[in-house]
């Protein structure tokens, strides 16, 4: 209620930012391979009872802390699964985006399920979710999956290379697929990694890519971006063009495709959007916005 919680992946720290004045009130975490230390943290989530779960890609582990930063325990990720950076805790279960490693090759990656369900001690309970059909043709970015829950327990997921959103019920059954292309530019050619770097960048700039999927209140927020020359030159994603699509929970499109002033970090329970606008040293800015949906009849 009082903080925006941030994972600093460079310093391996969790920061609690006061949303009233932007100050970092406290932080915890350090680099290392000992208990409670992190090598390469890449994603995190917070449960309703205040436990913080962090995926450490360097050690292939999930670490659990309490809200005060005290290390509680960790567990290793299964050796036959590759964890993604999207984690959520719901109803005593941990959901993680993933790739089944037996399909970790360009011709079969689309066969993998996309979400793993674990208990909070790391026991695998279920695998579900499918990749979009486009992944059969265009493998670039296929291992990137974003997902979130609505207040009814339905899960929505999306691949990095498509605008289509997959909605699943509490029993992980697919309910519907929806999405409007709009400003989202589909890839027209694959991007093999044996191409020269300049050619890879050139092809990346011809299509859009999903950056995040957030479900809050009555809406599904799909953020996507177009790479720009300045973003490549400065190696800074804030210089990409970032857009936002909006849907209701039934998948009905609300005409949007809004260009954002930065990267959407989160949407709170009151519908406020937190957008990372500047990462200049000494002038890092997070803007807080209100999005109004108007029914024009």
Coordinates of C-alpha atoms in Angstrom, one line a residue:
X1 CA 0.0 0.0 0.0
X2 CA 2.9 2.4 0.7
X3 CA 5.7 1.0 -1.5
X4 CA 6.6 0.2 -5.0
X5 CA 8.9 -2.8 -4.7
X6 CA 11.8 -3.0 -7.2
X7 CA 14.3 -5.8 -7.9
X8 CA 17.7 -4.3 -8.7
X9 CA 19.2 -7.0 -10.9
X10 CA 22.7 -5.4 -11.0
X11 CA 23.2 -5.0 -7.3
X12 CA 21.0 -8.1 -6.4
X13 CA 18.9 -6.0 -4.0
X14 CA 15.2 -5.7 -3.4
X15 CA 14.2 -2.0 -2.8
X16 CA 11.2 -0.6 -1.2
X17 CA 10.4 2.8 -2.8
X18 CA 8.0 5.2 -1.0
X19 CA 5.4 6.1 -3.7
X20 CA 4.8 9.5 -2.1
X21 CA 8.2 11.0 -2.5
X22 CA 10.2 8.4 -4.5
X23 CA 12.8 7.7 -1.7
X24 CA 14.2 4.2 -1.2
X25 CA 13.1 3.5 2.4
X26 CA 15.0 0.2 2.8
X27 CA 16.5 -2.6 0.8
X28 CA 18.0 -6.0 1.3
X29 CA 20.0 -8.6 -0.7
X30 CA 23.6 -9.1 -1.8
X31 CA 25.6 -10.9 -4.4
X32 CA 27.1 -14.3 -3.7
X33 CA 26.4 -18.0 -3.6
X34 CA 25.7 -18.5 0.1
X35 CA 22.3 -18.9 1.8
X36 CA 20.1 -15.9 0.9
X37 CA 22.6 -14.5 -1.6
X38 CA 21.9 -14.0 -5.3
X39 CA 24.1 -14.4 -8.5
X40 CA 21.7 -13.3 -11.2
X41 CA 18.2 -12.5 -10.0
X42 CA 15.8 -12.0 -12.9
X43 CA 12.3 -12.0 -11.6
X44 CA 10.2 -11.9 -8.4
X45 CA 6.8 -11.8 -6.9
X46 CA 5.2 -11.1 -3.5
X47 CA 2.5 -13.3 -1.9
X48 CA -0.5 -12.0 -0.1
X49 CA 1.1 -12.8 3.3
X50 CA 4.2 -10.8 2.5
X51 CA 6.7 -13.5 1.4
X52 CA 9.0 -12.5 -1.5
X53 CA 10.0 -15.2 -4.0
X54 CA 13.0 -14.4 -6.3
X55 CA 14.2 -16.4 -9.3
X56 CA 18.0 -16.6 -9.4
X57 CA 18.8 -17.5 -13.0
X58 CA 22.5 -17.8 -12.0
X59 CA 21.9 -20.6 -9.5
X60 CA 18.7 -22.0 -11.0
X61 CA 16.9 -21.5 -7.7
X62 CA 13.9 -19.8 -6.2
X63 CA 14.7 -17.9 -3.0
X64 CA 12.1 -17.0 -0.4
X65 CA 12.3 -14.0 2.0
X66 CA 9.9 -12.4 4.4
X67 CA 8.8 -8.8 4.0
X68 CA 11.6 -7.6 6.3
X69 CA 14.3 -9.2 4.1
X70 CA 15.0 -12.2 6.3
X71 CA 16.0 -15.3 4.2
X72 CA 13.6 -18.2 4.9
X73 CA 14.6 -21.0 2.4
X74 CA 15.3 -21.8 -1.2
X75 CA 14.7 -24.7 -3.7
X76 CA 16.3 -25.7 -6.9
X77 CA 14.4 -25.5 -10.2
X78 CA 13.8 -29.0 -11.9
X79 CA 16.7 -29.9 -14.2
X80 CA 14.4 -30.6 -17.1
X81 CA 12.8 -27.2 -17.0
X82 CA 14.1 -23.7 -17.8
X83 CA 12.5 -21.0 -15.7
X84 CA 11.4 -17.7 -17.2
X85 CA 11.4 -14.3 -15.4
X86 CA 7.6 -14.1 -14.7
X87 CA 6.5 -15.4 -11.2
X88 CA 3.2 -15.2 -9.4
X89 CA 1.9 -16.6 -6.1
X90 CA -1.8 -17.4 -5.8
X91 CA -3.8 -19.5 -3.4
X92 CA -0.6 -21.1 -1.9
X93 CA 0.9 -22.0 -5.3
X94 CA 3.8 -20.6 -7.2
X95 CA 3.4 -20.1 -10.9
X96 CA 6.5 -19.7 -13.1
X97 CA 6.9 -19.1 -16.8
X98 CA 9.1 -21.8 -18.3
X99 CA 10.4 -23.9 -21.2
X100 CA 10.5 -27.7 -21.2
X101 CA 14.2 -28.2 -22.1
X102 CA 13.4 -31.3 -24.2
X103 CA 11.9 -28.9 -26.7
X104 CA 14.7 -26.3 -26.5
X105 CA 15.5 -26.2 -30.2
X106 CA 14.0 -24.0 -33.0
X107 CA 12.0 -26.7 -34.6
X108 CA 10.2 -27.9 -31.4
X109 CA 10.0 -25.0 -29.0
X110 CA 6.4 -24.4 -29.8
X111 CA 5.5 -27.9 -28.3
X112 CA 6.5 -26.8 -24.8
X113 CA 4.0 -25.9 -22.2
X114 CA 4.5 -22.4 -20.9
X115 CA 3.6 -22.3 -17.2
X116 CA 4.6 -24.5 -14.2
X117 CA 2.6 -24.8 -11.0
X118 CA 4.6 -25.5 -7.8
X119 CA 3.8 -25.7 -4.2
X120 CA 5.7 -23.2 -2.0
X121 CA 8.4 -25.7 -1.3
X122 CA 9.2 -26.3 -4.9
X123 CA 7.3 -29.5 -5.7
X124 CA 6.0 -29.5 -9.3
X125 CA 2.2 -29.9 -9.3
X126 CA 1.2 -29.1 -12.9
X127 CA 2.4 -27.9 -16.4
X128 CA 0.0 -26.2 -18.8
X129 CA -0.2 -23.4 -21.4
X130 CA 0.5 -23.4 -25.1
X131 CA 2.6 -21.2 -27.4
X132 CA 0.9 -19.3 -30.1
X133 CA 0.8 -20.8 -33.6
X134 CA 3.2 -18.1 -34.9
X135 CA 6.0 -19.8 -32.9
X136 CA 6.0 -22.7 -35.3
X137 CA 7.2 -20.3 -38.0
X138 CA 9.0 -17.5 -36.2
X139 CA 11.1 -18.9 -33.3
X140 CA 12.7 -15.7 -32.2
X141 CA 11.6 -14.7 -28.7
X142 CA 9.5 -17.8 -28.3
X143 CA 10.8 -18.6 -24.8
X144 CA 9.4 -15.4 -23.4
X145 CA 6.0 -15.7 -21.7
X146 CA 4.2 -13.2 -19.6
X147 CA 1.1 -14.0 -17.5
X148 CA -1.1 -12.6 -14.8
X149 CA -4.3 -13.4 -12.9
X150 CA -7.7 -11.6 -12.7
X151 CA -9.5 -11.4 -9.4
X152 CA -11.6 -14.5 -10.3
X153 CA -8.5 -16.7 -10.6
X154 CA -8.4 -16.9 -14.4
X155 CA -4.9 -16.7 -15.9
X156 CA -4.0 -14.7 -19.0
X157 CA -0.7 -15.4 -20.9
X158 CA 1.0 -14.0 -24.0
X159 CA 4.1 -14.8 -26.0
X160 CA 6.9 -12.4 -26.7
X161 CA 6.3 -12.4 -30.5
X162 CA 2.5 -12.1 -30.7
X163 CA -0.4 -9.9 -29.7
X164 CA -2.8 -12.8 -29.0
X165 CA -3.7 -13.5 -25.3
X166 CA -4.7 -16.9 -24.0
X167 CA -7.2 -17.1 -21.1
X168 CA -7.3 -20.1 -18.8
X169 CA -9.7 -21.0 -16.0
X170 CA -8.8 -22.1 -12.4
X171 CA -8.4 -25.7 -13.6
X172 CA -5.9 -24.5 -16.4
X173 CA -8.4 -25.2 -19.1
X174 CA -8.2 -22.8 -22.1
X175 CA -11.3 -20.6 -22.2
X176 CA -10.5 -18.3 -25.2
X177 CA -7.9 -16.6 -27.3
X178 CA -8.2 -12.9 -28.1
X179 CA -6.3 -9.9 -29.3
X180 CA -6.3 -7.1 -31.8
X181 CA -3.2 -6.5 -34.0
X182 CA -3.6 -2.7 -34.4
X183 CA -0.1 -1.1 -34.2
X184 CA 1.5 -4.4 -33.2
X185 CA 3.7 -5.4 -36.2
X186 CA 3.9 -9.1 -36.7
X187 CA 7.3 -10.6 -37.7
X188 CA 7.5 -11.5 -41.4
X189 CA 10.8 -13.3 -41.2
X190 CA 12.7 -15.4 -38.6
X191 CA 15.9 -14.2 -36.9
X192 CA 18.5 -17.1 -36.8
X193 CA 21.2 -16.3 -34.3
X194 CA 24.0 -17.2 -36.8
X195 CA 23.3 -13.9 -38.6
X196 CA 25.6 -10.9 -38.3
X197 CA 24.6 -8.7 -35.3
X198 CA 23.7 -5.8 -37.6
X199 CA 21.3 -8.0 -39.6
X200 CA 19.7 -9.3 -36.4
X201 CA 19.1 -5.7 -35.2
X202 CA 17.7 -4.8 -38.6
X203 CA 15.2 -7.6 -38.5
X204 CA 14.2 -6.8 -34.9
X205 CA 13.3 -3.3 -35.9
X206 CA 10.8 -4.5 -38.5
X207 CA 8.4 -6.0 -35.9
X208 CA 7.0 -5.4 -32.4
X209 CA 7.6 -7.3 -29.3
X210 CA 5.5 -7.9 -26.1
X211 CA 7.1 -6.3 -23.0
X212 CA 4.6 -7.2 -20.4
X213 CA 1.0 -8.4 -19.6
X214 CA -0.7 -7.0 -16.4
X215 CA -4.2 -7.8 -15.2
X216 CA -5.6 -5.3 -12.7
X217 CA -9.2 -4.5 -11.7
X218 CA -11.4 -4.8 -14.8
X219 CA -8.7 -4.6 -17.4
X220 CA -6.0 -6.5 -19.2
X221 CA -3.0 -4.3 -20.0
X222 CA -0.8 -5.5 -22.9
X223 CA 2.4 -3.5 -23.3
X224 CA 4.5 -3.9 -26.5
X225 CA 7.4 -2.0 -28.0
X226 CA 9.1 -1.2 -31.3
X227 CA 12.9 -1.0 -31.3
X228 CA 14.4 2.2 -32.5
X229 CA 17.9 3.2 -33.7
X230 CA 18.5 5.3 -30.6
X231 CA 17.6 2.4 -28.3
X232 CA 20.1 0.2 -30.1
X233 CA 22.8 2.9 -30.1
X234 CA 22.4 3.8 -26.5
X235 CA 21.6 0.3 -25.4
X236 CA 18.6 1.7 -23.5
X237 CA 15.1 0.2 -23.8
X238 CA 13.6 3.5 -22.6
X239 CA 14.4 4.8 -26.1
X240 CA 12.2 2.2 -27.8
X241 CA 8.6 3.2 -28.6
X242 CA 6.3 1.6 -26.0
X243 CA 2.6 1.1 -26.5
X244 CA -0.4 -0.1 -24.5
X245 CA -3.4 -2.1 -25.6
X246 CA -6.4 -2.4 -23.2
X247 CA -9.0 -5.2 -23.0
X248 CA -11.8 -6.0 -20.6
X249 CA -11.7 -9.4 -18.7
X250 CA -13.8 -11.0 -21.4
X251 CA -11.2 -10.1 -24.1
X252 CA -13.2 -7.2 -25.7
X253 CA -10.8 -4.7 -27.1
X254 CA -11.0 -1.1 -25.8
X255 CA -9.6 1.1 -28.6
X256 CA -6.2 2.2 -27.3
X257 CA -2.7 1.5 -28.8
X258 CA -1.6 4.4 -26.6
X259 CA 2.1 5.5 -26.9
X260 CA 3.6 5.5 -23.4
X261 CA 6.2 7.9 -22.1
X262 CA 8.3 5.0 -20.9
X263 CA 8.1 1.4 -19.7
X264 CA 5.0 0.3 -17.7
X265 CA 6.2 -1.3 -14.5
X266 CA 2.9 -2.1 -12.8
X267 CA -0.8 -1.1 -12.3
X268 CA -2.1 -0.9 -8.7
X269 CA -5.5 -1.9 -7.3
X270 CA -6.7 1.7 -7.8
X271 CA -5.8 1.6 -11.5
X272 CA -2.8 3.9 -11.3
X273 CA -0.1 3.1 -13.9
X274 CA 3.6 3.3 -12.8
X275 CA 5.8 4.2 -15.8
X276 CA 9.6 4.2 -15.7
X277 CA 10.3 7.4 -17.7
X278 CA 14.0 8.1 -17.2
X279 CA 17.0 6.2 -16.0
X280 CA 19.6 9.0 -16.2
X281 CA 22.0 8.7 -13.2
X282 CA 20.7 11.2 -10.5
X283 CA 17.5 11.7 -12.4
X284 CA 15.7 8.4 -12.4
X285 CA 12.0 9.1 -12.8
X286 CA 8.8 6.9 -12.3
X287 CA 5.6 8.7 -13.4
X288 CA 2.3 7.8 -11.8
X289 CA -0.6 8.0 -14.3
X290 CA -4.4 7.5 -14.3
X291 CA -6.0 5.9 -17.4
X292 CA -9.5 7.0 -18.1
X293 CA -11.8 4.7 -20.1
X294 CA -14.6 6.7 -21.7
X295 CA -17.7 5.1 -23.2
X296 CA -18.6 7.2 -26.3
X297 CA -21.9 5.3 -26.8

